mmCIF file of C-alpha atoms and ligand atoms in Angstrom:
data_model
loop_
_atom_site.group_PDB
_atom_site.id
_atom_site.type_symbol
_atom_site.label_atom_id
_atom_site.label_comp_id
_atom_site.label_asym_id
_atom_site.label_seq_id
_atom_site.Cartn_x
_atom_site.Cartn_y
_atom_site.Cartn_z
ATOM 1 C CA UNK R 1 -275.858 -14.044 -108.251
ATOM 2 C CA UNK R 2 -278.141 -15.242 -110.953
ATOM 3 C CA UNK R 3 -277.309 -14.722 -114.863
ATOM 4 C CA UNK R 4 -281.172 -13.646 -115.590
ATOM 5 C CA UNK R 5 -283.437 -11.246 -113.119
ATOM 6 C CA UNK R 6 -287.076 -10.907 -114.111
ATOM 7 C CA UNK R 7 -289.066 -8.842 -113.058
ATOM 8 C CA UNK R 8 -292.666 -9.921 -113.042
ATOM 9 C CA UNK R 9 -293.906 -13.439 -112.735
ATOM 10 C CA UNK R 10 -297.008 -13.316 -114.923
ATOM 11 C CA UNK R 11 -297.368 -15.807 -118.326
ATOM 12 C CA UNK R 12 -294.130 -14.005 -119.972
ATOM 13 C CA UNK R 13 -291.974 -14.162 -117.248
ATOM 14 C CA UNK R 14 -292.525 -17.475 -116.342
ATOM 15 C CA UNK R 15 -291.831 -18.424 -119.914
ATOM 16 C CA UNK R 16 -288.898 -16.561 -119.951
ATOM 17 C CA UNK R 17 -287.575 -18.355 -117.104
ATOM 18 C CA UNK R 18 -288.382 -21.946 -118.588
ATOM 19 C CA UNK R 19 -286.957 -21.339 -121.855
ATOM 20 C CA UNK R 20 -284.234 -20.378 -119.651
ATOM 21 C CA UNK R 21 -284.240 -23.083 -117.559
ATOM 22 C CA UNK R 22 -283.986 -25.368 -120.621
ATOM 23 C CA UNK R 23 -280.752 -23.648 -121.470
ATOM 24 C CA UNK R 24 -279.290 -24.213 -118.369
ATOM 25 C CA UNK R 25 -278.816 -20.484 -117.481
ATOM 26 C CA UNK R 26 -280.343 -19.375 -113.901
ATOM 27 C CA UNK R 27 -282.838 -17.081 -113.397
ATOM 28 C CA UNK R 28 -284.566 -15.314 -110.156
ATOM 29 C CA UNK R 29 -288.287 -14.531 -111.211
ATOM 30 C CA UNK R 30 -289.417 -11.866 -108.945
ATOM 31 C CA UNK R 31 -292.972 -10.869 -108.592
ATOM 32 C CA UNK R 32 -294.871 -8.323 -105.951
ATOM 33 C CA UNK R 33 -298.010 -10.476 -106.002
ATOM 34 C CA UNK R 34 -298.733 -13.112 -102.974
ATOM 35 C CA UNK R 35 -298.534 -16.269 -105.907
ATOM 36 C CA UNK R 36 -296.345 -16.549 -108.672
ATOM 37 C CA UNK R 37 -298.530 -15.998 -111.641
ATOM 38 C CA UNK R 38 -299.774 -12.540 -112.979
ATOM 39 C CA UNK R 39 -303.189 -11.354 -114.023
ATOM 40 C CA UNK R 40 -303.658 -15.113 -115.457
ATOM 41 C CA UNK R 41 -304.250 -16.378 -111.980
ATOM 42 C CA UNK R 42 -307.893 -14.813 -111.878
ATOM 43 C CA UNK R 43 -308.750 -16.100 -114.969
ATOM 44 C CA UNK R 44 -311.734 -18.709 -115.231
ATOM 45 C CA UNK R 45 -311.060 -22.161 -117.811
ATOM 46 C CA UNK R 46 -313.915 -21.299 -120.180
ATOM 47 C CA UNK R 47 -314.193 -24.569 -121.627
ATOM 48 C CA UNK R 48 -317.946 -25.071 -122.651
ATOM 49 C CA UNK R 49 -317.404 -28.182 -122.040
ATOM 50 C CA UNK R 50 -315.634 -27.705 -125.161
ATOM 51 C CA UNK R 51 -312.017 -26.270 -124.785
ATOM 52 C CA UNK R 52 -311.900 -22.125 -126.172
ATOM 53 C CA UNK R 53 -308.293 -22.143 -126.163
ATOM 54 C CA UNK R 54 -308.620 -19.114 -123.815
ATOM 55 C CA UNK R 55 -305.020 -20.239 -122.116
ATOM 56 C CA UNK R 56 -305.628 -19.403 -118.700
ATOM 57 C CA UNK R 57 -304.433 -23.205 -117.963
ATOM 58 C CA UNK R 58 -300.541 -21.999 -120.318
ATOM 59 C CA UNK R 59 -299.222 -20.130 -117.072
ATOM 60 C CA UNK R 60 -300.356 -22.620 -114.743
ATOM 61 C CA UNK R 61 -298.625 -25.722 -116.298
ATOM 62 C CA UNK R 62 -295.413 -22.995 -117.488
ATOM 63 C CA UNK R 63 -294.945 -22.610 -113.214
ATOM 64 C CA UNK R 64 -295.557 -25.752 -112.758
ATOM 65 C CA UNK R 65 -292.443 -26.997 -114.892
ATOM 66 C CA UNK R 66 -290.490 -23.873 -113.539
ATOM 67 C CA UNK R 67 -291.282 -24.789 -109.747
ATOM 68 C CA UNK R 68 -289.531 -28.080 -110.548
ATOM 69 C CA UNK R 69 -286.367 -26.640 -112.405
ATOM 70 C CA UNK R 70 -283.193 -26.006 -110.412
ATOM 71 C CA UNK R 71 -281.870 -23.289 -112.287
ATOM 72 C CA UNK R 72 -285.149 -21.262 -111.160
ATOM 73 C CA UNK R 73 -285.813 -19.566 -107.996
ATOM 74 C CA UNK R 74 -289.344 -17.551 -107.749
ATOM 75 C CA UNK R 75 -289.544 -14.468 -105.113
ATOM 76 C CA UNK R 76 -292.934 -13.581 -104.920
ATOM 77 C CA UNK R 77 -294.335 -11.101 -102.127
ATOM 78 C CA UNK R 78 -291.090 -9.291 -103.486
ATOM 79 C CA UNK R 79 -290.733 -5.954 -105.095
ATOM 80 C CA UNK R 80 -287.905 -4.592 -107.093
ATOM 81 C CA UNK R 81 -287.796 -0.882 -106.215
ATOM 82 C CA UNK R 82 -284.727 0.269 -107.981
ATOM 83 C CA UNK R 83 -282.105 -0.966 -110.277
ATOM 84 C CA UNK R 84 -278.716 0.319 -111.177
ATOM 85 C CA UNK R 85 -275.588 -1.191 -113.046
ATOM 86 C CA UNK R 86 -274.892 -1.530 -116.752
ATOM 87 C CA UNK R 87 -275.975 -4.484 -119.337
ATOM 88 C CA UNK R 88 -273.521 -7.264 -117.948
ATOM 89 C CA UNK R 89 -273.850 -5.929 -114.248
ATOM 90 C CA UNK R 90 -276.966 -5.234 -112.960
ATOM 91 C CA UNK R 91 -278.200 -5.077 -109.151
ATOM 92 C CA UNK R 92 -281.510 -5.047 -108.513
ATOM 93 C CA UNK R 93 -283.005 -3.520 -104.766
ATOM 94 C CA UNK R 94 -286.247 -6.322 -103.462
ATOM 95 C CA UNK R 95 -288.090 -5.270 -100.632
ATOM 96 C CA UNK R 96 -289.886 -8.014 -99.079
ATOM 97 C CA UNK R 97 -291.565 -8.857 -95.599
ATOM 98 C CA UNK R 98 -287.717 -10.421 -94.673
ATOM 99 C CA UNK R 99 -286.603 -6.929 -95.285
ATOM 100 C CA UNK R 100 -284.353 -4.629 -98.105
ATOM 101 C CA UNK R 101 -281.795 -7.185 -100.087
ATOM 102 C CA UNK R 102 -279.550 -7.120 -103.519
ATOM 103 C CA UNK R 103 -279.686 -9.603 -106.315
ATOM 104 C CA UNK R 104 -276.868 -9.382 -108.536
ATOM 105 C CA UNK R 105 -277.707 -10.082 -111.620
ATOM 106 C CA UNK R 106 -276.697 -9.870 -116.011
ATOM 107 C CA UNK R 107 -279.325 -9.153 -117.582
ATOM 108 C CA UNK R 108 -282.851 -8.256 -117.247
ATOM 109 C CA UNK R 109 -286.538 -9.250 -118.360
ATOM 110 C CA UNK R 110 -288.842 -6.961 -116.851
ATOM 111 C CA UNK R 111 -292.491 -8.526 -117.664
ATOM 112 C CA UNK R 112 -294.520 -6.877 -115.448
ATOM 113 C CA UNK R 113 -297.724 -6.873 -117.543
ATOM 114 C CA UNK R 114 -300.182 -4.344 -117.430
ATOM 115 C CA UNK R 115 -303.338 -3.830 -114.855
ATOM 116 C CA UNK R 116 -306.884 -3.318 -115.974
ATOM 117 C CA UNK R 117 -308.799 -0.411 -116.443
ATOM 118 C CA UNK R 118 -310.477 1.154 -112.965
ATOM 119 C CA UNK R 119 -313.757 0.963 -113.826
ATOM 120 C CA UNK R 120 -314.462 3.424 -111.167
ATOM 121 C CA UNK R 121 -313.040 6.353 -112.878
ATOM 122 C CA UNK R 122 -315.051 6.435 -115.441
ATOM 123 C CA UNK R 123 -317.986 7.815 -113.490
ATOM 124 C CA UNK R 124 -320.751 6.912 -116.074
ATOM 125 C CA UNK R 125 -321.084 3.592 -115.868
ATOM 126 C CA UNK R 126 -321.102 3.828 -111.919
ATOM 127 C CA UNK R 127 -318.782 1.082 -111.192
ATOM 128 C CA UNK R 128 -318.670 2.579 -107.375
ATOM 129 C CA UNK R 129 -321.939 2.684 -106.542
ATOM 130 C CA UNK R 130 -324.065 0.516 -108.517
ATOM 131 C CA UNK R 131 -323.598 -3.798 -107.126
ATOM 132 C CA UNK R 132 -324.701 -5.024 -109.750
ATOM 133 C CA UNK R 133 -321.952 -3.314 -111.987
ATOM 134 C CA UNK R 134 -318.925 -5.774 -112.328
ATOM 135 C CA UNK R 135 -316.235 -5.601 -113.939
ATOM 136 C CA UNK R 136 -315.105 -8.584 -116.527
ATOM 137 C CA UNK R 137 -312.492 -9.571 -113.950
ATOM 138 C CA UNK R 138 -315.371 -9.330 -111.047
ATOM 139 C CA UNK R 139 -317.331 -11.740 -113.226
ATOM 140 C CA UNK R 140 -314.321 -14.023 -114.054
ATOM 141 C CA UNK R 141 -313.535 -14.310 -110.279
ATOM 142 C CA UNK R 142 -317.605 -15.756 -109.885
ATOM 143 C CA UNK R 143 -317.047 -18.184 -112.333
ATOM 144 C CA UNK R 144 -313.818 -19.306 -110.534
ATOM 145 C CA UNK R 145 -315.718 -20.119 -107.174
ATOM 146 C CA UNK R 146 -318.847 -21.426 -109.797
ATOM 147 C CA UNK R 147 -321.561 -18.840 -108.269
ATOM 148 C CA UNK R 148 -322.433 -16.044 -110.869
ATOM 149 C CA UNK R 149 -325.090 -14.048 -108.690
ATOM 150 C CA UNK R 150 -326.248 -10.592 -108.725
ATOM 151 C CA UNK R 151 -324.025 -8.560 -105.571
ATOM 152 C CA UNK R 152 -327.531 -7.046 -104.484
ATOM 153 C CA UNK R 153 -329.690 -9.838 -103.732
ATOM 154 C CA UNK R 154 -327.472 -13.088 -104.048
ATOM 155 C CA UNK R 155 -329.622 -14.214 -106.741
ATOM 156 C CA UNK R 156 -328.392 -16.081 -110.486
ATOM 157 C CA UNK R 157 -329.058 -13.539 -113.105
ATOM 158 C CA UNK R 158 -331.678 -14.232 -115.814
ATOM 159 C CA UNK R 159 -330.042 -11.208 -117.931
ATOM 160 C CA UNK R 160 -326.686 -9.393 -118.621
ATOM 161 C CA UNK R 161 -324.988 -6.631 -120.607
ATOM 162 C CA UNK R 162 -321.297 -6.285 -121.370
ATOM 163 C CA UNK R 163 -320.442 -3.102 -122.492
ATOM 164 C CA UNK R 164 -317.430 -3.491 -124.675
ATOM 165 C CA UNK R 165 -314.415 -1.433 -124.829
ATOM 166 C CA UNK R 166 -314.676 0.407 -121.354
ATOM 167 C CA UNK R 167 -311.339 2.311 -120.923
ATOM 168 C CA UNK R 168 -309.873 1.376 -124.559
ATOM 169 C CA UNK R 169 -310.280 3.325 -127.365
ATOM 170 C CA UNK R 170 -311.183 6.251 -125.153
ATOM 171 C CA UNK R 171 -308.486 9.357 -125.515
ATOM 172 C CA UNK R 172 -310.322 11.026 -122.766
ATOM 173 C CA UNK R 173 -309.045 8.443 -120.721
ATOM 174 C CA UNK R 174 -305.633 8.368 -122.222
ATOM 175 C CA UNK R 175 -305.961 5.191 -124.099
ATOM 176 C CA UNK R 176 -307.303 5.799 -127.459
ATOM 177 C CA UNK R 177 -305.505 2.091 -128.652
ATOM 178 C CA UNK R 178 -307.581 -1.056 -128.261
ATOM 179 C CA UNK R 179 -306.844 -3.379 -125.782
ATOM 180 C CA UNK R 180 -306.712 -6.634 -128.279
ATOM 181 C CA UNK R 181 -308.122 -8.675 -125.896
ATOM 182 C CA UNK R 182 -311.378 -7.959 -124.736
ATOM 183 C CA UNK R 183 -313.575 -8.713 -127.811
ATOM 184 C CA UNK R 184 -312.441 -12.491 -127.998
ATOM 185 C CA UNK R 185 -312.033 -13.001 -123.627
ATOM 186 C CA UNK R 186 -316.242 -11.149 -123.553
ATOM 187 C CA UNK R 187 -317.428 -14.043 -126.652
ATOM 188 C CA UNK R 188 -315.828 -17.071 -124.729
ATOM 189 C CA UNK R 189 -316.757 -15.559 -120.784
ATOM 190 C CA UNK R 190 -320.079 -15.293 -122.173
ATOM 191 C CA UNK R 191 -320.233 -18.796 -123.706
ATOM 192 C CA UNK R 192 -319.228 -20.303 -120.873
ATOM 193 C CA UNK R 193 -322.036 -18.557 -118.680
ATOM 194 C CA UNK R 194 -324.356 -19.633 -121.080
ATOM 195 C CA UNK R 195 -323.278 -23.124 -120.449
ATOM 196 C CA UNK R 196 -323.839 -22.461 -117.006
ATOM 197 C CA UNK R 197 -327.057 -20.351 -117.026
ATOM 198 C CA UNK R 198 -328.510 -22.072 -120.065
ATOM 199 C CA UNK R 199 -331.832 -19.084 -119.961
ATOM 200 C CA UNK R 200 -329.927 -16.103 -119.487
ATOM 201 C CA UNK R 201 -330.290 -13.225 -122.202
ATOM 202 C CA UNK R 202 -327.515 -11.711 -123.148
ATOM 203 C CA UNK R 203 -326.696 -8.427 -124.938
ATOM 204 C CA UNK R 204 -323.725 -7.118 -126.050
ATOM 205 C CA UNK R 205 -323.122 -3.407 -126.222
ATOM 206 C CA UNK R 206 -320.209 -2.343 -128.744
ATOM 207 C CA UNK R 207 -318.488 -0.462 -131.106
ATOM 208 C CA UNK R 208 -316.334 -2.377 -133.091
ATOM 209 C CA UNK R 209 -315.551 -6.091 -133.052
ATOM 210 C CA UNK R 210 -311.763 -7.071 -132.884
ATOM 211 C CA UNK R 211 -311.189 -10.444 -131.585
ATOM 212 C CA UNK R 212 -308.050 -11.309 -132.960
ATOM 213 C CA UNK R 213 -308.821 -14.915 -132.886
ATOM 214 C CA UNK R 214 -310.433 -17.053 -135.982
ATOM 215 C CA UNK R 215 -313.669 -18.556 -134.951
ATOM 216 C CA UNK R 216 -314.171 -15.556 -132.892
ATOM 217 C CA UNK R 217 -314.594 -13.025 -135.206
ATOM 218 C CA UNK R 218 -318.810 -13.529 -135.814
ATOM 219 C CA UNK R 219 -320.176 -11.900 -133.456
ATOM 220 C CA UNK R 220 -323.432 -10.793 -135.414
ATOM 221 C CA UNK R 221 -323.733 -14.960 -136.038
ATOM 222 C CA UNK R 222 -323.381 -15.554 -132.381
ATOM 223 C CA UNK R 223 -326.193 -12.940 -131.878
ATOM 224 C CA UNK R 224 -328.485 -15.008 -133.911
ATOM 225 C CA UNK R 225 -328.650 -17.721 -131.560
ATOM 226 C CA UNK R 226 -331.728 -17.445 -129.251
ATOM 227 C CA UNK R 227 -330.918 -15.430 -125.492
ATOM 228 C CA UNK R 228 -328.047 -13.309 -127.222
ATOM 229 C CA UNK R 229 -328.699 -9.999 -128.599
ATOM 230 C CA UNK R 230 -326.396 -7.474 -129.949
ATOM 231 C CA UNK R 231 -326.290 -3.506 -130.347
ATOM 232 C CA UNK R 232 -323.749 -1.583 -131.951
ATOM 233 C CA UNK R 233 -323.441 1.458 -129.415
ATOM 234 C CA UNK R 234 -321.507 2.726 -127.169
ATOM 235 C CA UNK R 235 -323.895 3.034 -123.762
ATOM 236 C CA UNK R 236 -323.968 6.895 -122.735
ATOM 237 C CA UNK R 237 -324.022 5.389 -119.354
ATOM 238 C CA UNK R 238 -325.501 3.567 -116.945
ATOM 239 C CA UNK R 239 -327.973 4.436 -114.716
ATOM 240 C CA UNK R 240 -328.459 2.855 -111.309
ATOM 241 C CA UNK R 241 -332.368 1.903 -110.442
ATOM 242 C CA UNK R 242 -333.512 -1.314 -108.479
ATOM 243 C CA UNK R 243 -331.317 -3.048 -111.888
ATOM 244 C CA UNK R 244 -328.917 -1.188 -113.253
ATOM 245 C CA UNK R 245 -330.350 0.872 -116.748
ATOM 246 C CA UNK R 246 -328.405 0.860 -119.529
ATOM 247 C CA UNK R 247 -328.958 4.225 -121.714
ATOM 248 C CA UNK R 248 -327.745 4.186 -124.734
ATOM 249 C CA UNK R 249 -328.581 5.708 -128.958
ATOM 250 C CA UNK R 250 -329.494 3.083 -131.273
ATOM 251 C CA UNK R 251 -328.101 3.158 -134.910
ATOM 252 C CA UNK R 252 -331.575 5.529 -135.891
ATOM 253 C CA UNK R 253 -330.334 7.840 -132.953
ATOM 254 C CA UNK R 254 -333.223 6.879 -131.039
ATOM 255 C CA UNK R 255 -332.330 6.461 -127.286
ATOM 256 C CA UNK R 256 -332.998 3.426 -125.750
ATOM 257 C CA UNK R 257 -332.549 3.087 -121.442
ATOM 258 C CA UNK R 258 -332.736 -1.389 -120.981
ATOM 259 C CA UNK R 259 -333.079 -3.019 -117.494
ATOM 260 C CA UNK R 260 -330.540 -5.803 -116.559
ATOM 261 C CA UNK R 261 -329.951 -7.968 -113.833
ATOM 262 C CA UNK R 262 -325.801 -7.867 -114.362
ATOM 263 C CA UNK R 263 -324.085 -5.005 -116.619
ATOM 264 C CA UNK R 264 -320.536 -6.232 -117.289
ATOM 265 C CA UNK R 265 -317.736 -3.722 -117.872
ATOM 266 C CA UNK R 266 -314.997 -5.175 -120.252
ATOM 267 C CA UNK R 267 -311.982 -3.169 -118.885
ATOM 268 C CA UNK R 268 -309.242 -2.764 -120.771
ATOM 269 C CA UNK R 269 -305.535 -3.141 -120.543
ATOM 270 C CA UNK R 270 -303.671 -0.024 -118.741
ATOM 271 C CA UNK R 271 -299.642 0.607 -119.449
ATOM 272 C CA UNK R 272 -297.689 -0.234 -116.212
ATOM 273 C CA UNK R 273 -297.522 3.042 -113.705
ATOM 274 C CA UNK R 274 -293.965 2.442 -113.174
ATOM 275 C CA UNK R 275 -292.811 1.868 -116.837
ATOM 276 C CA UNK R 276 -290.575 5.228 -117.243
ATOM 277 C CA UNK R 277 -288.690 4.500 -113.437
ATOM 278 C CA UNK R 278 -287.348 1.010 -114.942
ATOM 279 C CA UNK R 279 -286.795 2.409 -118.707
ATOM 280 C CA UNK R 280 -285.132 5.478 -117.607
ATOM 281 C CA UNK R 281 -282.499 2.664 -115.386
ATOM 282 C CA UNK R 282 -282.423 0.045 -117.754
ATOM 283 C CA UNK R 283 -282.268 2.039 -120.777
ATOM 284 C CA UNK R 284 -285.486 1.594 -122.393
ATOM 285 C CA UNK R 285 -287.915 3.511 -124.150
ATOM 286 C CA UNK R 286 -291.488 3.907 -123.655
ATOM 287 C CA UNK R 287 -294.297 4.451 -126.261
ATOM 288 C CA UNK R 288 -296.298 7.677 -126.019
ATOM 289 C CA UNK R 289 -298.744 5.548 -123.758
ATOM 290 C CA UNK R 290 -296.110 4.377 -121.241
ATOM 291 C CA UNK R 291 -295.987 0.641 -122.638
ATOM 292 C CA UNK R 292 -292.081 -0.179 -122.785
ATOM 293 C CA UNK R 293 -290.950 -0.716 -126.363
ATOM 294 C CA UNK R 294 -288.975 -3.822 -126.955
ATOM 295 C CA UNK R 295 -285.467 -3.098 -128.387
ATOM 296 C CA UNK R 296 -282.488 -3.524 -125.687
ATOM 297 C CA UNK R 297 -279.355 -4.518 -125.000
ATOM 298 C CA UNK R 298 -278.774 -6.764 -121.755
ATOM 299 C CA UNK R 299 -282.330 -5.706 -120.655
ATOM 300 C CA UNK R 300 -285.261 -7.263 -122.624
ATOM 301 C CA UNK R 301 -289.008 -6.373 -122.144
ATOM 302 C CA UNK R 302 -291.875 -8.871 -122.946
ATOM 303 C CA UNK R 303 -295.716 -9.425 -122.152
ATOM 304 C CA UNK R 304 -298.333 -7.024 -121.986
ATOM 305 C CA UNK R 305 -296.243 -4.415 -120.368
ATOM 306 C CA UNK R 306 -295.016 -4.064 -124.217
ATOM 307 C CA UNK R 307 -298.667 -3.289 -125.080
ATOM 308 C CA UNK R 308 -301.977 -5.739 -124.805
ATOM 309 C CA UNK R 309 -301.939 -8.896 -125.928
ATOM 310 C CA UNK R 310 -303.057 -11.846 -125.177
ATOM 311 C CA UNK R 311 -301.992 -14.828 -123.198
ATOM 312 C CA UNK R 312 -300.183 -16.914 -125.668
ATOM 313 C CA UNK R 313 -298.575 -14.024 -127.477
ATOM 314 C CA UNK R 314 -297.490 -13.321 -123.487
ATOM 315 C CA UNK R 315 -295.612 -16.216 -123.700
ATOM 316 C CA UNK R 316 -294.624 -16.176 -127.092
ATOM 317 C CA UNK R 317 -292.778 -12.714 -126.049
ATOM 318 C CA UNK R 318 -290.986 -14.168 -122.745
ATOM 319 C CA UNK R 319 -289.507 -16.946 -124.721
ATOM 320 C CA UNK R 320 -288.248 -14.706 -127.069
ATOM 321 C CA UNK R 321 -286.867 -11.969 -124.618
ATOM 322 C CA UNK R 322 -285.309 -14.986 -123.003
ATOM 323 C CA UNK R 323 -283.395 -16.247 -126.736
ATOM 324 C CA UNK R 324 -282.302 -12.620 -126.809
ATOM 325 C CA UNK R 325 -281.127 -12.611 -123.348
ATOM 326 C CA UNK R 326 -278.875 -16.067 -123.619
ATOM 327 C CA UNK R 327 -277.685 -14.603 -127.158
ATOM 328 C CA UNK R 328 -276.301 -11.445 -124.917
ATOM 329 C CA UNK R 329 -275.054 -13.610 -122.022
ATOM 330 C CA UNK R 330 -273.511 -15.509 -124.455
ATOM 331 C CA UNK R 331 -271.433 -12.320 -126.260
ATOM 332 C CA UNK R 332 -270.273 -12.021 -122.221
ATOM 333 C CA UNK R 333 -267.969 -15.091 -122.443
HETATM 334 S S1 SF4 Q 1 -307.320 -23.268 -122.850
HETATM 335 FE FE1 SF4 Q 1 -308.895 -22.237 -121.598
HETATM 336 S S2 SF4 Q 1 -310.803 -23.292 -122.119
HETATM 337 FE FE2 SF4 Q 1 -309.144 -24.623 -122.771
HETATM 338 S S3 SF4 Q 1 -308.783 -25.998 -121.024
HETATM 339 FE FE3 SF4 Q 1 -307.336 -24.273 -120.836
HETATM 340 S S4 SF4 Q 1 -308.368 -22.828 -119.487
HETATM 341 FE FE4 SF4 Q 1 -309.962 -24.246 -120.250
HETATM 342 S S1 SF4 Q 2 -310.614 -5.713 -128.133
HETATM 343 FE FE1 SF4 Q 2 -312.747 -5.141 -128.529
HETATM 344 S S2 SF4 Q 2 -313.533 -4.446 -126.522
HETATM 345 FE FE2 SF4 Q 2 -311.311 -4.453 -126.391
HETATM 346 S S3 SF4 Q 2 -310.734 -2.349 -126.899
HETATM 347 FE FE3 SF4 Q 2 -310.616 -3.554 -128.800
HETATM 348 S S4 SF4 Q 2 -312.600 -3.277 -129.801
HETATM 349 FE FE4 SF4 Q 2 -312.821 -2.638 -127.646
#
């Protein structure tokens, strides 16, 4: 019996469970991933050398204070298939590789984030069949292991394109919101590259700018720097060739088709497919898109599976949901 179950172990639930921990109320952090961690985990430092306050390194000290506290235990490989019970009494069904158990538990924070756009079904920028199409998340696993190379030949790229905005802001695609985060994460992935491949061009294909971060917001500055170009269009599609062609209209309406070595796709953020199973049993709501909407009573949602956001606003939300969940625990007594 714990007083807190959470469901997800990305940057909000693992802030949930410290600022839990901190009040001395226990907490089982569950999470169907292999490692503790979320989304964050793939997420590259982009310091260039200068620090971008990108927060990939929050989570990663946030577990590493949890993993020490004795009023936390993590489950990861686990997966909470159903819940039932009322705020006060919950019981919440984890399958894992040791089999089918029950955790008894208060209250709830389900923080179970939200995945990123498959680039594959958007069939026009040929995600599937096309190597050197990546994904922002493809890229940011390269610069993990330090080897940015082009999938076909193995080679460092001397040019790239990020197309900006690939499922967000698309209603044929059911997301017609932006996904908050991919303007700012594209600037500082692309600075740090830079760093790294000090003669690559870059050009950057999009529609509107929204970085949500100060310093970030410049993007037509940026593009006055030598190697960086940008265009204000949103590519038709992509063609593959021996490199990848981007086609797209210019501002005059003339169309343009431009060779690259690397054309990144910066996916966006996707509601969780399960949201309505755990709103419908924990008495939540969902927005029109599927991402949960906050207000609850013994069962508090937080992170991106509230809608995107970004990494410190992640956490920002799982301390919260965690005041509001001691404030109801503490109405119990
Ligand atoms: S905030 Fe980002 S850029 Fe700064 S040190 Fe941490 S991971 Fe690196
Ligand atoms: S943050 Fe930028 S790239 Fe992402 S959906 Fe919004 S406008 Fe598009």
């Amino acid at each position: 019996m714990y007083e807190v179950g959470i469901i997800g172990g990305g940057a909000a639930g693992l802030a949930a469970a410290l600022e839990l921990s901190r009040r001395r109320i226990s907490s089982a952090v569950i999470d169907s991933g292999r490692h503790i961690g979320g989304l964050s985990r793939d997420l590259c430092c982009k310091a260039n050398p200068v620090c971008q306050r990108c927060d990939a390194c929050s989570p990663v000290d946030i577990r590493r204070e949890v993993r020490k506290s004795p009023f936390v235990t993590l489950l990861s490989d686990s997966e909470v298939i159903n819940v039932r019970g009322i705020p006060g009494s919950y019981v919440l069904s984890v399958q894992s590789s040791s089999g089918l158990s029950e955790i008894e538990v208060k209250a709830v924070i389900i923080a179970i984030g939200s995945p990123t756009f498959d680039a594959a079904i958007d069939a026009r920028y040929r995600y599937s069949d096309c190597a050197d199409v990546l994904t922002s998340r493809d890229l940011e696993t390269m610069m993990i292991s330090n080897d940015i190379h082009m999938p076909s030949t193995g080679k460092a790229p001397s040019s790239l394109a990020v197309i900006q905005c690939v499922g967000s802001r698309d209603a044929k695609h059911g997301a017609p919101y932006c996904s908050k985060v991919c303007c700012k994460y594209s600037l500082k992935l692309v600075k740090r590259i830079r760093k790294e491949l000090p003669g690559i061009e870059v050009t950057f294909f999009y529609r509107d700018w929204r970085p949500s971060d100060r310093g970030y917001d410049k993007l037509a500055e940026y593009g006055r720097e030598d190697g960086v170009h940008v265009v204000r269009s949103r590519p038709a599609e992509v063609i593959a060739d021996s490199r990848p062609l981007v086609r797209y209209a210019t501002v005059e309406d003339e169309v343009r088709e431009d060779p690259f070595d690397i054309v990144v796709l910066a996916v966006g953020l996707q509601p969780p497919p399960n949201s309505q199973k755990f709103a419908a049993s924990l008495g939540l709501q969902c927005n029109q898109y599927g991402f949960f909407i906050k207000k609850g009573e013994g069962a508090y949602a937080a992170g991106c599976c509230t809608g995107p956001k970004d990494i410190r606003e992640s956490v920002e939300e799982g301390i919260a949901a965690a005041g509001k969940a001691a404030a109801f625990l503490e109405g119990l007594h």
